[in-house]
Coordinates of C-alpha atoms in Angstrom, one line a residue:
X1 CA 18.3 13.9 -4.2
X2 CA 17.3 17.2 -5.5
X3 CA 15.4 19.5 -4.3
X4 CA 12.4 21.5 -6.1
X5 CA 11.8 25.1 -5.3
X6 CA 8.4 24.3 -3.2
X7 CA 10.5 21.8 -1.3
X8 CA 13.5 24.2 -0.5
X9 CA 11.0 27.5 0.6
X10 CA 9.5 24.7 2.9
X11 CA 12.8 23.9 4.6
X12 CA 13.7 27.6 4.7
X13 CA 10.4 28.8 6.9
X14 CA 10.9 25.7 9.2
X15 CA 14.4 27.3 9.9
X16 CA 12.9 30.5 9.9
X17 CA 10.1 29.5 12.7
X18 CA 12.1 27.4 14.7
X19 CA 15.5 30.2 14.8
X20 CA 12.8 33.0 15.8
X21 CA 10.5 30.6 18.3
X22 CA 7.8 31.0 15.8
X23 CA 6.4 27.2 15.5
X24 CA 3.0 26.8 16.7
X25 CA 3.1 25.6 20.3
X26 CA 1.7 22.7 20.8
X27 CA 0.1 20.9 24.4
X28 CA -0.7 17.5 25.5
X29 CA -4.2 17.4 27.6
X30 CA -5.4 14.4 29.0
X31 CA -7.6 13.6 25.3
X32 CA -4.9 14.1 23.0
X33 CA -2.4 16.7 21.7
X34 CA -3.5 20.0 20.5
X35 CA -1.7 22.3 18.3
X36 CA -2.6 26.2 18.8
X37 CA -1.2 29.6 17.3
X38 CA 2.1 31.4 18.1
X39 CA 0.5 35.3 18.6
X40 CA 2.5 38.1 19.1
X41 CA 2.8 38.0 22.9
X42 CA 0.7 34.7 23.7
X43 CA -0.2 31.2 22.2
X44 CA -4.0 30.7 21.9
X45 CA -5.7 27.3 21.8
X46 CA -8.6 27.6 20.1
X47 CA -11.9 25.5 19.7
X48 CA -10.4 22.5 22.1
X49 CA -13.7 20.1 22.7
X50 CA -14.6 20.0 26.5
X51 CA -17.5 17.8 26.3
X52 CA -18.7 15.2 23.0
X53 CA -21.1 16.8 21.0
X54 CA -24.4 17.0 22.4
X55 CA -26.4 15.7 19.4
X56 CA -29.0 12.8 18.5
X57 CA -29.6 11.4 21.9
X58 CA -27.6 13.3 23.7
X59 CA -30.1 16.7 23.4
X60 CA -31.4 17.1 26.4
X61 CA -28.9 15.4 28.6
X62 CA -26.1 16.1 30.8
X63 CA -22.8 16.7 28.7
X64 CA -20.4 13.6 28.3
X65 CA -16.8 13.0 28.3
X66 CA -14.8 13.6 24.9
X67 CA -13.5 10.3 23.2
X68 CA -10.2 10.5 23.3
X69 CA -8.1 11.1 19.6
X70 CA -5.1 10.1 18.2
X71 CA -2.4 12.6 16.2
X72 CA -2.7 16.0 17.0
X73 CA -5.6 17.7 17.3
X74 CA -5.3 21.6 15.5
X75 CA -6.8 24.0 18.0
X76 CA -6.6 26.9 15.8
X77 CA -10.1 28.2 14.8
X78 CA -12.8 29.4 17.5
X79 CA -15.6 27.7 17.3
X80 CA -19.2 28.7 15.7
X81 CA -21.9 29.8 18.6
X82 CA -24.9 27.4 19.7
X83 CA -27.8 28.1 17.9
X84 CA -29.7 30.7 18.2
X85 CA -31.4 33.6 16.3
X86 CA -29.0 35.8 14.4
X87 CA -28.1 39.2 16.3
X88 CA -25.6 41.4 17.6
X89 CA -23.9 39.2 19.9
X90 CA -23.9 35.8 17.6
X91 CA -21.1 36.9 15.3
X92 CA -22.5 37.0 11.7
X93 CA -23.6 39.4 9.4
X94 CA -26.7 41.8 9.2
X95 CA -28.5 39.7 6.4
X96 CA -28.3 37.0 8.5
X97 CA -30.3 38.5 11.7
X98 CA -33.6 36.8 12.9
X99 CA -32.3 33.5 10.7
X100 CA -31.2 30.4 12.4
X101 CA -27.7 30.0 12.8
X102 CA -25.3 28.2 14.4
X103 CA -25.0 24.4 15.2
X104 CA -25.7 22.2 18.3
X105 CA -22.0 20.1 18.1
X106 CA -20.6 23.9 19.6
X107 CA -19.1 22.6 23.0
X108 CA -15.8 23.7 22.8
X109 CA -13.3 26.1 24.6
X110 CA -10.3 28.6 24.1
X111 CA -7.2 29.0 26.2
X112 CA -4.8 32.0 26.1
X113 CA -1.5 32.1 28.1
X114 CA 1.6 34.4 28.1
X115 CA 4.3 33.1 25.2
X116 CA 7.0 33.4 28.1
X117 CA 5.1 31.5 30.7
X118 CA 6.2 30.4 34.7
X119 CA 4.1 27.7 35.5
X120 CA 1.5 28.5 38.3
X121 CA -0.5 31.2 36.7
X122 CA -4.1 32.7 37.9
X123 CA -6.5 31.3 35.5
X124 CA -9.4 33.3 34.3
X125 CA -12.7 31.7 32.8
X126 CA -15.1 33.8 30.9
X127 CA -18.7 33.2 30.5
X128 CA -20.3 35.6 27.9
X129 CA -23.5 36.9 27.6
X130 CA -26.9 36.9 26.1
X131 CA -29.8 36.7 27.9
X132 CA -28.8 32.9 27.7
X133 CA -30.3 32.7 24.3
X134 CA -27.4 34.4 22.4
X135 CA -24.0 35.3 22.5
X136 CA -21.0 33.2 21.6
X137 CA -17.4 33.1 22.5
X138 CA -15.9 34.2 19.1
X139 CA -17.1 37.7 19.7
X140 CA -14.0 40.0 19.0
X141 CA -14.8 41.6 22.4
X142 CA -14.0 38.5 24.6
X143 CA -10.6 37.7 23.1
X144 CA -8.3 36.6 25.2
X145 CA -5.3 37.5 24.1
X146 CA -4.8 41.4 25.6
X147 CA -6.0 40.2 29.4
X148 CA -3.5 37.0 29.4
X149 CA -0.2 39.0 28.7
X150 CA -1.1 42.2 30.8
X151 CA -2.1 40.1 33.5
X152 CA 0.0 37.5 33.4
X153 CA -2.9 34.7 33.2
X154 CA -4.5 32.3 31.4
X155 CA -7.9 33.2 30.1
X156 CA -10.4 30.5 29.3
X157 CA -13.4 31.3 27.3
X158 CA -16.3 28.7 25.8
X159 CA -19.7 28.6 24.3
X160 CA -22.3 26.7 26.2
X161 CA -25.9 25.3 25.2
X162 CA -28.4 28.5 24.8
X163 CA -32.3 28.8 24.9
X164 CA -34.5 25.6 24.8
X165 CA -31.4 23.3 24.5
X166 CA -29.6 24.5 27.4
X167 CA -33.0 25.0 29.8
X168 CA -35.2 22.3 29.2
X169 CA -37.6 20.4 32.1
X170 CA -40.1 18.2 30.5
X171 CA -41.2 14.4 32.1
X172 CA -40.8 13.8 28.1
X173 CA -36.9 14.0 28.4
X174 CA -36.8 12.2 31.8
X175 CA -34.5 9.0 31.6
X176 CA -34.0 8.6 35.3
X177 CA -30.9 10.1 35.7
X178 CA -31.0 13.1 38.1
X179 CA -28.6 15.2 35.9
X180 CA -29.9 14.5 32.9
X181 CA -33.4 15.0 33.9
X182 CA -32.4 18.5 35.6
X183 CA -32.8 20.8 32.9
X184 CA -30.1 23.1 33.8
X185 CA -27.8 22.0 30.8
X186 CA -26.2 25.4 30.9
X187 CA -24.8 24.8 34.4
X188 CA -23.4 21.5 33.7
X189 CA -22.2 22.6 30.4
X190 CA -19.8 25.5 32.6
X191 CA -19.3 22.8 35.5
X192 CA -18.2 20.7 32.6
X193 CA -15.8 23.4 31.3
X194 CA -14.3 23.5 35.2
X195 CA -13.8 20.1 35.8
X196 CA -11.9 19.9 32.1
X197 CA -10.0 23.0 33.8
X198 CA -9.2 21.3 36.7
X199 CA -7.6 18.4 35.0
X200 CA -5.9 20.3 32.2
X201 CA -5.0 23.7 33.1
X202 CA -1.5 22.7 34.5
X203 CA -0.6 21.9 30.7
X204 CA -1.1 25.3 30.0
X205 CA 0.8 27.0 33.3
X206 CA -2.4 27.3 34.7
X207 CA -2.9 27.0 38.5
X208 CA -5.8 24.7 39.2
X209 CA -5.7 26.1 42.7
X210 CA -6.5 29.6 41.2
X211 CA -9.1 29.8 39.2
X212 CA -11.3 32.9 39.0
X213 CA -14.8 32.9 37.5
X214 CA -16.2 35.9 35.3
X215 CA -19.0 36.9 33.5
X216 CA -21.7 39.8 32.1
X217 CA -24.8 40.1 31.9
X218 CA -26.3 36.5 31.5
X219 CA -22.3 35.4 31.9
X220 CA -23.1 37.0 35.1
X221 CA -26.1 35.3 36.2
X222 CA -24.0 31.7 35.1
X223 CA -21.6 32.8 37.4
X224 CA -24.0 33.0 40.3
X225 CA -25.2 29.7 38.8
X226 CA -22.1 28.3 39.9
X227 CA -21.8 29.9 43.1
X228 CA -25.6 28.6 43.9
X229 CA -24.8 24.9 42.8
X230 CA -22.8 22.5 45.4
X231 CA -21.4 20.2 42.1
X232 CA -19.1 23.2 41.6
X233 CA -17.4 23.1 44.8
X234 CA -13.6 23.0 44.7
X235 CA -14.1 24.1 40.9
X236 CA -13.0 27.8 41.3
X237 CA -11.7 30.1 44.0
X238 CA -13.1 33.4 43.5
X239 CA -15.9 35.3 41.1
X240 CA -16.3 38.5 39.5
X241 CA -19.9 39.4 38.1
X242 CA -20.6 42.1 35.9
X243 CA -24.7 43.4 35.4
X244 CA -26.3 40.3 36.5
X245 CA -28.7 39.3 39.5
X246 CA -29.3 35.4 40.6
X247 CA -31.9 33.9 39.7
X248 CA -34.2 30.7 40.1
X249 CA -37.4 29.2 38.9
X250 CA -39.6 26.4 40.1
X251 CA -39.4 23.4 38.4
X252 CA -43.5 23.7 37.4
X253 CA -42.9 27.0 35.8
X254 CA -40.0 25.4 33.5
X255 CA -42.1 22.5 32.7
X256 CA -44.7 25.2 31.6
X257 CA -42.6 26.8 29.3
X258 CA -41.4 23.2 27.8
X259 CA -45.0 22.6 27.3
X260 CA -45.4 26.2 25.5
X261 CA -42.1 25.0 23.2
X262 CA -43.7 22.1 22.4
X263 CA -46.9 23.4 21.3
X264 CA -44.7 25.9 19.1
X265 CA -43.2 22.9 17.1
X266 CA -46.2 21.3 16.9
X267 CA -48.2 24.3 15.0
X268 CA -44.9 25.1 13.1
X269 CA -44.6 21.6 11.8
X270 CA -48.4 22.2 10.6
X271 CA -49.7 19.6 13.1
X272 CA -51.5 22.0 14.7
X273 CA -53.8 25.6 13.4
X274 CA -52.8 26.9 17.0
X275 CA -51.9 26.6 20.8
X276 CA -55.3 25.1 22.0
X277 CA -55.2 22.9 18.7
X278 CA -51.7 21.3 19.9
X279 CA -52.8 21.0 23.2
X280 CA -55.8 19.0 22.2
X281 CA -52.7 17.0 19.6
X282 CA -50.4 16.7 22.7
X283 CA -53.2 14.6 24.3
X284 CA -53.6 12.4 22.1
X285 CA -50.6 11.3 21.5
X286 CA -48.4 8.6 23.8
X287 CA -45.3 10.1 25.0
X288 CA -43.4 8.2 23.5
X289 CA -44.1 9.5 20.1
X290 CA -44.0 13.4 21.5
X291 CA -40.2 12.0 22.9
X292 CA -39.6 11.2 19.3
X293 CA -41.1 13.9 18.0
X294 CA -39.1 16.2 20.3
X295 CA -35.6 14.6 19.3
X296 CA -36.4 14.9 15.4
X297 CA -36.8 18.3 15.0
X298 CA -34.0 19.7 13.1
X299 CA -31.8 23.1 15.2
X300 CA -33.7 25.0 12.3
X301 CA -37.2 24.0 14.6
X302 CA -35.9 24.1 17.9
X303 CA -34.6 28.0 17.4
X304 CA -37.7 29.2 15.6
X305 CA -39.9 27.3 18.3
X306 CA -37.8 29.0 21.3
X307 CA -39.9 32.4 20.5
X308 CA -39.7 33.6 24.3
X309 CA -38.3 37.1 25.9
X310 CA -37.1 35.7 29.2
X311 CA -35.3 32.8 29.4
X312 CA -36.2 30.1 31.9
X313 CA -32.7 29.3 33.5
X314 CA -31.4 28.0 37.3
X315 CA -34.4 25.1 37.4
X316 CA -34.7 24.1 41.5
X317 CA -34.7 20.6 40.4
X318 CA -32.8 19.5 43.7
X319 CA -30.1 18.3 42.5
X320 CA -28.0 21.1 40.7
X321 CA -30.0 23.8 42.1
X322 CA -31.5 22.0 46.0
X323 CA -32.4 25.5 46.8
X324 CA -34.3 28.2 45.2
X325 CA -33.1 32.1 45.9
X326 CA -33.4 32.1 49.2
X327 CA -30.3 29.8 49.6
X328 CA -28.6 32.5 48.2
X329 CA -30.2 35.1 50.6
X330 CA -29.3 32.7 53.2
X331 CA -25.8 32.3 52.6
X332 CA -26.1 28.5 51.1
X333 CA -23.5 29.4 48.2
X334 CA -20.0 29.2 47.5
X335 CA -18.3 31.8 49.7
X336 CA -15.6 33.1 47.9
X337 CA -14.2 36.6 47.0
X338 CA -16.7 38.4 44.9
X339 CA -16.6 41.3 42.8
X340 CA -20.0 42.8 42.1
X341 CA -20.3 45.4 39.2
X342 CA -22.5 47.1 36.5
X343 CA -22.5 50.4 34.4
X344 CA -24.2 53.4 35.0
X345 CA -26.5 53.1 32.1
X346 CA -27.9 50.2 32.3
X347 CA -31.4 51.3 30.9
X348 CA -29.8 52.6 28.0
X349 CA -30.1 49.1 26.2
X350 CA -31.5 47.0 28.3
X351 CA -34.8 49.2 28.0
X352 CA -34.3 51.7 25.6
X353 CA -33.3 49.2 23.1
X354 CA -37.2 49.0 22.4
X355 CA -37.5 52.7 21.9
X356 CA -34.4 53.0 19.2
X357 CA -35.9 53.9 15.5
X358 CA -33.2 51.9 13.3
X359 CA -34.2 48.2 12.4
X360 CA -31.4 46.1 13.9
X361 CA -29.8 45.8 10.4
X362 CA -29.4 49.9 10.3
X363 CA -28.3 49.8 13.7
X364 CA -25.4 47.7 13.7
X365 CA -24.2 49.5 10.1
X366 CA -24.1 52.8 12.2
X367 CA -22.3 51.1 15.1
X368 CA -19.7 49.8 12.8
X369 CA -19.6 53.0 11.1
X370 CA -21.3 56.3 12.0
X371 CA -22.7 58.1 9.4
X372 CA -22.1 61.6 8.9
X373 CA -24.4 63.5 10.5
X374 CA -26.1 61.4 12.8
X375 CA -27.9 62.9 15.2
X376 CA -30.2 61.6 18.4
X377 CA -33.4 61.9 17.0
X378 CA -32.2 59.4 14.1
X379 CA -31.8 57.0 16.7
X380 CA -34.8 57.2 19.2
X381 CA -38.7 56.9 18.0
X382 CA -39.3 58.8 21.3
X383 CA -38.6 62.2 22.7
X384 CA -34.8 62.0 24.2
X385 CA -36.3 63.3 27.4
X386 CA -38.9 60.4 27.9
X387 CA -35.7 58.3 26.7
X388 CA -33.6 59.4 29.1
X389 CA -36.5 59.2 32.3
X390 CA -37.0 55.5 31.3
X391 CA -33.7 54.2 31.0
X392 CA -32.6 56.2 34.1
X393 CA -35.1 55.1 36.2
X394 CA -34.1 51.0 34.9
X395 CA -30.4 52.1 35.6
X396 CA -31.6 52.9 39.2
X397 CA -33.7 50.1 40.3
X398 CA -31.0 47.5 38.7
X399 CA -28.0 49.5 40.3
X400 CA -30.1 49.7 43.8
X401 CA -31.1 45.7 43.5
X402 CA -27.5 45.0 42.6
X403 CA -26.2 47.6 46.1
X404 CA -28.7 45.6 48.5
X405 CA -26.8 41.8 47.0
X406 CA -23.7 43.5 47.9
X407 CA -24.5 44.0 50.9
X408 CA -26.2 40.5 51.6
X409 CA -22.7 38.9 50.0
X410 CA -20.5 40.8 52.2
X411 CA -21.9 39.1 55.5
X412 CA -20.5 35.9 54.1
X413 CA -17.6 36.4 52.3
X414 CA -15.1 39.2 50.9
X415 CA -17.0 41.4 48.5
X416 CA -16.3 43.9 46.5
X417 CA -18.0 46.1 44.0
X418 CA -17.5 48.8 41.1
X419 CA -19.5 51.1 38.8
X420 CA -18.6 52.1 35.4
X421 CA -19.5 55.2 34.1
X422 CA -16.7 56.3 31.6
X423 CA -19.2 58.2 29.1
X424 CA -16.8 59.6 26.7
X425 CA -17.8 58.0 23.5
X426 CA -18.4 60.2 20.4
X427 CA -22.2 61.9 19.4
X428 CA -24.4 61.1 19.1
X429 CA -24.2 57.7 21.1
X430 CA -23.0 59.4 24.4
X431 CA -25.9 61.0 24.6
X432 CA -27.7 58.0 23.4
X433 CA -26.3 55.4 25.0
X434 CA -23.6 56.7 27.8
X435 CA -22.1 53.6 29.6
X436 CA -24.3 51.4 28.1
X437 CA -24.5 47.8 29.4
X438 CA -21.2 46.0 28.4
X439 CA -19.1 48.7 28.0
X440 CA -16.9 47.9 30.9
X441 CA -16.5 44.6 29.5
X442 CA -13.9 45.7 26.9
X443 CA -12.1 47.6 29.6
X444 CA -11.8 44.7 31.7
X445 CA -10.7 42.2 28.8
X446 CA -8.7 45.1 27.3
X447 CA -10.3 45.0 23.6
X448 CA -11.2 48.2 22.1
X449 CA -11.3 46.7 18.6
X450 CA -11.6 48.5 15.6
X451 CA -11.0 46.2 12.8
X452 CA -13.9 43.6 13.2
X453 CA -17.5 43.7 13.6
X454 CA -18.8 44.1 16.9
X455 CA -21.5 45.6 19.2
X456 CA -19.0 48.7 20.9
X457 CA -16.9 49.4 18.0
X458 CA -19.2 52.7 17.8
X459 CA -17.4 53.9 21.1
X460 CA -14.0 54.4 19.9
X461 CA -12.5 57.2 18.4
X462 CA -9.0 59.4 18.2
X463 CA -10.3 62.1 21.0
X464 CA -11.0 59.4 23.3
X465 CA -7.6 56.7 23.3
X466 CA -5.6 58.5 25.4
X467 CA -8.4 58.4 28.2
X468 CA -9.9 55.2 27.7
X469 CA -6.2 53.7 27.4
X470 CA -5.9 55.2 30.9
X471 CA -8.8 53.6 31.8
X472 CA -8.4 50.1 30.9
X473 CA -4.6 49.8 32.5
X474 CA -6.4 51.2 35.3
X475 CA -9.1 48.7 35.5
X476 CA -6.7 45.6 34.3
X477 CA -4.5 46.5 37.7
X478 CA -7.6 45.7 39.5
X479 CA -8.7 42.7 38.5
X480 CA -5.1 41.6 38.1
X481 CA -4.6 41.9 41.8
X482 CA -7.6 40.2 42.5
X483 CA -6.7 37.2 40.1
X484 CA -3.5 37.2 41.9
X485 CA -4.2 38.0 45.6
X486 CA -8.1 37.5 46.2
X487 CA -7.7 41.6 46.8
X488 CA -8.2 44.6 44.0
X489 CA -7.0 46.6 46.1
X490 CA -10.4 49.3 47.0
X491 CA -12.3 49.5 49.8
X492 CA -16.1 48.5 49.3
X493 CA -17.2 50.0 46.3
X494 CA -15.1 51.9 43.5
X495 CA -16.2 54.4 40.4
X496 CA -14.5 54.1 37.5
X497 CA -15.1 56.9 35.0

């Protein structure tokens, strides 16, 4: 037979791959097969489905198993975020801020693991942030890739449902099923990612037994989500939570902001002039055509409708949540090690974000690239004194909220707790911004990237790798101890600067 040129260069890079233990690894889990990506010093398994797609009549209900499927199934792309408004944190450009984006068939996951693995490994699962209306886990920021071969782990990330499709308590959506019914989609979208852990992780060289939760900001709050739940128990073993509180809300108050939603679509699908004019439509209407109506809005409708500040998250519906906070003050949580932790600028963008003078779009092209010249009073629309009283005062209270959790934790279980307050980014953000929320999180995960778009890529520069490096190793044996031992080795609280 002979051979054409195409057919012998094939031949030749199988040989290739398969002499230098280049061919992409691929794992059976109990769906199907997967094929990831060889990296450099790990294989990554990227956009794996943990739950089927939570479309058509399954919006507004609990996630449900992935059908099984046959071949192999190539995990090699991360997935694209839940919808949401476009913004920092969602992963596309800066013409595409304030637009819809994303899609709701967005439940999947990634895995990292070390190339030369033992089986047995610590396995770390990330929950990003967002204010659970944004974020996804294709940021650049949260790659795994760094954390699973210094640490010797295997790093799990995934996106979960945001905004009105992952917090949603209406008697429209109620089909008799407790879960269902709950609202609290987000936690049983993350319970959903454990359980899949649980049963697959071994595949990887993950240790079921060992399984550490962690997440920022709203990551954080999910985290404490889990810890407040009882359907998560036996799911992890330990938590780390980075600037976030718990939280809880009564059921009534989420079924008044499902009633505010609904209004919203109602006058945005020109049903309605305004709020008291799709109150008076609401009423006259069965519910079973306001269920129908619900289900056929397109994603475009649900994220323009979801036009709210604070998320309504953690619903005490008695079933996923039985208690509101003060089964947390009371001890009735999952009592495992803890690390608590936050920066020491908290304020910076969690309340002086609304006193910066760049539009969002100008703002991220100076964060990706600083012009020349830029100086502090190109960034605030207020007097950097009044800045800096405001956001210091915010730092404070959160930082003196988070102290008096600490010390409520540590009564019933092993807790720890760290600030961050490395401030050595260039000017004018340092004086801007110092260690601004999420800072510590590329520490932690070891990213300080500089090729892609992303929300810190203003913070590094040439004057400042030798100390940050110093940093991050230092950091990484931390949390590396405590993946592997329960322990991070430091008394109490710790200052990393």
């Amino acid at each position: 037979m002979r051979l054409t040129s195409l057919m012998v260069s094939v031949i030749l890079s199988l040989v290739f791959l398969t002499a230098h233990g280049l061919e992409n690894p691929q794992v059976k889990v109990q769906d199907g097969w997967v094929e990831g990506l060889q990296l450099k010093n790990t294989e990554a398994f990227l956009g794996i489905p943990y739950a089927a797609p939570p479309v058509g009549n399954l919006r507004w209900k609990a996630p449900r198993a992935v059908k099984s499927w046959s071949g192999v199934l190539k995990a090699q792309e991360l997935a694209i975020a839940c919808p949401q408004k476009g913004n920092f944190f969602s992963r596309v450009p800066a013409s595409e801020f304030d637009k819809p984006v994303g899609k709701e068939d967005c439940l999947y996951l990634n895995v990292w693991k070390p190339r030369k693995v033992q089986e047995k490994l610590p396995v770390v699962v990330w929950i990003h942030g967002g204010s659970n209306l944004k974020g996804t886990a294709s940021d650049p920021i949260y790659d795994g890739a760094y954390l699973s071969e210094k640490s010797k782990i295997v790093f799990v990330s995934m996106n979960y449902r945001l905004g009105m499709l992952g917090a949603m308590a209406s008697p429209l959506i109620n089909s008799g099923d407790k879960l269902d019914q709950s609202g609290n989609y987000v936690t049983l979208d993350l319970i959903q990612v454990l359980s899949w852990v649980k049963d697959n992780i071994q595949a990887f060289g993950g240790d079921s037994n060992n399984v550490t939760i962690m997440g920022q900001s709203a990551g954080c709050m999910n985290v404490w989500g889990l810890l407040q739940t009882p359907l998560s128990k036996n799911l992890f073993h330990k938590a780390i939570c980075s600037s976030g509180l718990p939280n809880s809300y009564p059921r009534k108050i989420a079924e008044c902001r499902a009633d505010d939603f609904l209004k919203n679509l109602i006058v945005n699908a020109g049903l309605a002039n305004n709020n008291d004019d799709a109150q008076d439509f609401i009423k006259s209407k069965s519910e079973k055509y306001l269920r129908e109506f619900l289900y056929s809005r397109s994603t475009e409708e649900i994220i323009k409708a979801q036009d709210f500040t604070i998320p309504i998250q953690h619903i005490h519906d008695g079933t996923v949540f039985p208690h509101g906070l003060e089964g947390a003050a009371l001890g009735d949580f999952q009592q495992v090690p803890l690390i608590m932790g936050l920066t020491r600028d908290e304020g910076t963008y969690m309340v002086g974000s609304s006193f910066l003078k760049p539009t969002q779009q100008e703002l991220w092209q100076w964060i990706q690239k600083t012009p020349k010249g830029l100086e502090i009073d190109d960034l605030l629309s207020v007097h950097p004194l009044k800045f800096k009283a405001m956001t210091k005062s915010s730092s404070l209270a959160l930082e003196n909220t988070l102290f008096k959790l600490y010390l409520g934790a540590k009564v019933y279980t092993p807790t720890y707790r760290y600030t961050f307050a490395w401030d050595e980014t260039p000017y004018p953000w340092n004086e801007v911004f110092g260690a601004v929320h999420g800072l510590d999180v590329a520490f932690f995960l070891g990213n300080f990237d500089t090729h892609n778009e992303n929300f810190l890529r203003f913070a590094w520069s040439d004057e400042n790798k030798k100390s940050r490096e110093e940093l991050r190793d230092k950091m990484i044996s931390h949390f590396t101890s405590f993946f592997w031992t329960d322990d991070p080795q430091w008394k109490g609280s710790i200052k990393f600067e």
